[in-house]
Short mmCIF file of C-alpha atoms and ligand atoms in Angstrom, two decimals:
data_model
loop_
_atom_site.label_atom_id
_atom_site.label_comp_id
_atom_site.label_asym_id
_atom_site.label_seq_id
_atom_site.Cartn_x
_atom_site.Cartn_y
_atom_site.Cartn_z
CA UNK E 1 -9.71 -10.12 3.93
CA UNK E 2 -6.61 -8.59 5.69
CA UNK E 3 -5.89 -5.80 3.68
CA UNK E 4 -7.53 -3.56 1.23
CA UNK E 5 -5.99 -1.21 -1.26
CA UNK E 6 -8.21 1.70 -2.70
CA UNK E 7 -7.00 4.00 -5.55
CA UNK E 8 -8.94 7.08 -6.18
CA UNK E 9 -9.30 5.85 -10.19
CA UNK E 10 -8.48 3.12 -12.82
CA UNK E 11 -5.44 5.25 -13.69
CA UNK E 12 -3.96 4.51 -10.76
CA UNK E 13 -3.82 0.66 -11.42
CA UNK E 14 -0.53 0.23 -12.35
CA UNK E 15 0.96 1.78 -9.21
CA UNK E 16 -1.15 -0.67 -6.76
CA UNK E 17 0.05 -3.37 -8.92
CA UNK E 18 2.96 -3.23 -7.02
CA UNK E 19 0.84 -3.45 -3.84
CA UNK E 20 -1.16 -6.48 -5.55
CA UNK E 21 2.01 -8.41 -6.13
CA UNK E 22 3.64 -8.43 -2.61
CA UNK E 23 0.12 -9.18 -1.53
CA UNK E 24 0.33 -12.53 -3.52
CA UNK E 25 3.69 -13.01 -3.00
CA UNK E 26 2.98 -13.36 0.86
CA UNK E 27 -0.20 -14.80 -0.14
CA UNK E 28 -2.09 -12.33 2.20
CA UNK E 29 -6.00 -12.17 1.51
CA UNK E 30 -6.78 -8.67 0.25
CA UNK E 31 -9.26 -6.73 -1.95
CA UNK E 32 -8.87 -4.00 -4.37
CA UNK E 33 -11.93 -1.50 -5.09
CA UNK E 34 -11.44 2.04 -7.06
CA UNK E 35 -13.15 4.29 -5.10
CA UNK E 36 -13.02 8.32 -4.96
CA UNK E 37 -12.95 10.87 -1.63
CA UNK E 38 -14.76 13.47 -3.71
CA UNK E 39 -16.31 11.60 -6.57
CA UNK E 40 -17.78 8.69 -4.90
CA UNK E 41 -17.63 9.39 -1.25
CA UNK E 42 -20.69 7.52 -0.02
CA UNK E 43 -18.91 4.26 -1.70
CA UNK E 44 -15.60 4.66 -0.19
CA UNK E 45 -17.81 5.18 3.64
CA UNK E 46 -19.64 1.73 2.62
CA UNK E 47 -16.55 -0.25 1.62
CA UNK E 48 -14.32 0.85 4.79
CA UNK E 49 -17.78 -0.46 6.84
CA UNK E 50 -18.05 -3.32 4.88
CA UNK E 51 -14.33 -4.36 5.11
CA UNK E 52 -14.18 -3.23 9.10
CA UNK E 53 -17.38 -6.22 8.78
CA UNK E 54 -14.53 -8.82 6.89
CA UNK E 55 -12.32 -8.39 9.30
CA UNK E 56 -9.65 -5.95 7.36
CA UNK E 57 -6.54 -4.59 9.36
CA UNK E 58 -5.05 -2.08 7.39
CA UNK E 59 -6.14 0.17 4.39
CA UNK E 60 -3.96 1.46 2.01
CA UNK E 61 -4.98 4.42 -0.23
CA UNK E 62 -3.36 5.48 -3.81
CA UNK E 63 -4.16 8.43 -4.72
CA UNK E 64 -3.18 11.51 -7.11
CA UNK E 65 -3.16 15.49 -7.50
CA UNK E 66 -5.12 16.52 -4.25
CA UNK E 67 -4.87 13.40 -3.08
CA UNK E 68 -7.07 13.22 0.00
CA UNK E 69 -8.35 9.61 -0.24
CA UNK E 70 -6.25 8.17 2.77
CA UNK E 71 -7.09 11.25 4.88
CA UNK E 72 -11.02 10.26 3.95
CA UNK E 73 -10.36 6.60 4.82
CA UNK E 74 -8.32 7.76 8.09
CA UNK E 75 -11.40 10.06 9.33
CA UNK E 76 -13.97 6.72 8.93
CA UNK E 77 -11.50 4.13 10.30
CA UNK E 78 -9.46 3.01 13.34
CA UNK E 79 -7.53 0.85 11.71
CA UNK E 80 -4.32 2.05 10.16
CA UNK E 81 -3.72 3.77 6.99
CA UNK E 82 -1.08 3.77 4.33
CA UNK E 83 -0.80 6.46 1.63
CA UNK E 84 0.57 5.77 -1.59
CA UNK E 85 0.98 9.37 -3.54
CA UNK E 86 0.52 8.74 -7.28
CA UNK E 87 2.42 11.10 -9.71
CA UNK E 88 0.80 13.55 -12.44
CA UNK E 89 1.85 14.92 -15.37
CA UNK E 90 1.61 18.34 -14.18
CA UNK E 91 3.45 18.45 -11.01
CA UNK E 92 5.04 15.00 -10.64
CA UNK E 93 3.36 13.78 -7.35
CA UNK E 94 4.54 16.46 -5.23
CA UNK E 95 1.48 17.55 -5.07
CA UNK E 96 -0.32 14.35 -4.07
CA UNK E 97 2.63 13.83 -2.23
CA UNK E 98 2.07 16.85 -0.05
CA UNK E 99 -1.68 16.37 0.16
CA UNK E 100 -1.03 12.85 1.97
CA UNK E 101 2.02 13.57 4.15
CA UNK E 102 0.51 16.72 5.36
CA UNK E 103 -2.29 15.83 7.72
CA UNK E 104 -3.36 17.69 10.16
CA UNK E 105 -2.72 16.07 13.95
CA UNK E 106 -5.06 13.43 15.44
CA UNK E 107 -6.16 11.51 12.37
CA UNK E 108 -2.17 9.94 10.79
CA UNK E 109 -1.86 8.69 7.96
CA UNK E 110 1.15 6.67 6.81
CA UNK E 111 2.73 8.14 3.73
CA UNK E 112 4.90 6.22 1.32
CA UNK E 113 7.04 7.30 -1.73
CA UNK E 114 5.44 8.67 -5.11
CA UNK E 115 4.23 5.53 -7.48
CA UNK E 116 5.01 2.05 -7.60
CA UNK E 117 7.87 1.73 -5.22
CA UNK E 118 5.42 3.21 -2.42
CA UNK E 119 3.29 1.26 -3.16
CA UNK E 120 5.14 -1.58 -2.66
CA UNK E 121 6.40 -0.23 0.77
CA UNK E 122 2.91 0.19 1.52
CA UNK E 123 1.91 -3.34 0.99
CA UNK E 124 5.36 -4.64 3.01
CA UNK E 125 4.33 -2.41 5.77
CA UNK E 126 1.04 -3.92 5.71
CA UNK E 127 3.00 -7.39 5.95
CA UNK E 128 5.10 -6.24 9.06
CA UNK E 129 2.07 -5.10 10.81
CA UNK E 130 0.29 -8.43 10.25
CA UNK E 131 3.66 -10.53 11.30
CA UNK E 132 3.27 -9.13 14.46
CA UNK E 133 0.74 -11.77 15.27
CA UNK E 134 1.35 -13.73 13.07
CA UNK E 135 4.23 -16.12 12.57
CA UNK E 136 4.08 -17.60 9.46
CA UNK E 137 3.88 -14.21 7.56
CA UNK E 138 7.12 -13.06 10.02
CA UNK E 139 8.96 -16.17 8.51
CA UNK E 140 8.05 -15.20 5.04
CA UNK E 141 9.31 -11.67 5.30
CA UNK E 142 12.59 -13.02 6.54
CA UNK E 143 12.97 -15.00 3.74
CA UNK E 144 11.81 -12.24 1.54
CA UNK E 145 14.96 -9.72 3.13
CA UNK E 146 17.41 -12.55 2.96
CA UNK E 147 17.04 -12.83 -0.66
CA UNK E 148 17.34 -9.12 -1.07
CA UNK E 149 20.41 -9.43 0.96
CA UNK E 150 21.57 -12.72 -1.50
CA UNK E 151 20.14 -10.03 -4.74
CA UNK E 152 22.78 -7.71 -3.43
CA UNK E 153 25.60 -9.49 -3.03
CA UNK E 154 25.19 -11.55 -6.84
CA UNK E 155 24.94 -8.17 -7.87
CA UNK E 156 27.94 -6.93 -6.38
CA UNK E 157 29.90 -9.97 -8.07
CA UNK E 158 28.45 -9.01 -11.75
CA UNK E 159 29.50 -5.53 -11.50
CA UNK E 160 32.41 -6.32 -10.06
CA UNK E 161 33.00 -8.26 -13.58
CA UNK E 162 32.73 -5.41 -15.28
CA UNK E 163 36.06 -4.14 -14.30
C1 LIG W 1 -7.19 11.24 -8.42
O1 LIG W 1 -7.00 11.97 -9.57
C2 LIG W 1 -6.90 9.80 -8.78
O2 LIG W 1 -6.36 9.15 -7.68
C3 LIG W 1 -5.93 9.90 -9.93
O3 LIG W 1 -4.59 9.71 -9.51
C4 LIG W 1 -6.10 11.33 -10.42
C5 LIG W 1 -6.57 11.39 -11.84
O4 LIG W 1 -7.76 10.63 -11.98
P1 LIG W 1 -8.42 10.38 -13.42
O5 LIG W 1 -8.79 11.73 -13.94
O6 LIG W 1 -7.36 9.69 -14.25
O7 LIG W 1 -9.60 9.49 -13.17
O8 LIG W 1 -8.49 11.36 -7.93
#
């Protein structure tokens, strides 16, 4: 279990699905649990000990309004930590943004974008800090950015099309 992803509730699903699919895409061993800072704190302490135990590497933490779930997870952990702000109807994510970029020096967190394309930052950051010991997951990631590269350049010929 290399990674784990934790999102403060079911509602935030959808953005770790972005997360979830890199993960499978590089076929890297992960588990998902929703777990709260503030609603179900004892849980969240248990999992990061029991995933520490499974030998995770990195934690990554979705979380909306006062987001404080990857600070939480930061405080009980060595390892590192990625924050993935979700967005809310009332103030778009800037708060949650704010609430996970904003930490206070000696325990960092990472922070990613607002909603789904942080969160699938978060889960390729995850995948370059595993590649640097391991190979095979390097090699995939280079294959990943050379199709993005190919993605760009088809695209550039369709639009160009269009002229
Ligand atoms: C945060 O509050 C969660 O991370 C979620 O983004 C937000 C709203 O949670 P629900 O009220 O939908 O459970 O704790």
């Amino acid at each position: 279990m290399k990674a784990a992803i934790f999102i403060g509730s079911d509602s935030d699903f959808d953005i770790a699905q972005g997360a979830v699919d890199i993960f499978k895409e590089f076929e890297i061993g992960f588990q998902l649990e929703v777990t709260s800072a503030h609603r179900s704190p004892e849980r969240t302490e248990n999992l990061i000990r029991d995933l520490e135990e499974k030998g995770t590497e990195v934690f990554i933490a979705v979380a909306g309004k006062a987001a404080h779930l990857a600070g939480m997870v930061a405080a009980h952990t060595q390892k590192p930590v990625i924050g993935v702000p979700v967005g809310s109807a009332t103030l778009g994510g800037l708060d949650a943004l704010l609430s996970t970029v904003q930490m206070p020096k000696g325990i960092p967190v990472a922070c990613m974008g607002i909603g789904k394309s942080g969160a699938i930052n978060a889960a390729l950051l995850v995948v370059e800090i595993l590649s640097l010991k391991d190979k095979s997951t390097a090699e995939k990631l280079s294959r990943y950015r050379q199709q993005m590269a190919e993605n760009v350049r088809n695209a550039s010929e369709k639009t160009k099309e269009r002229i």
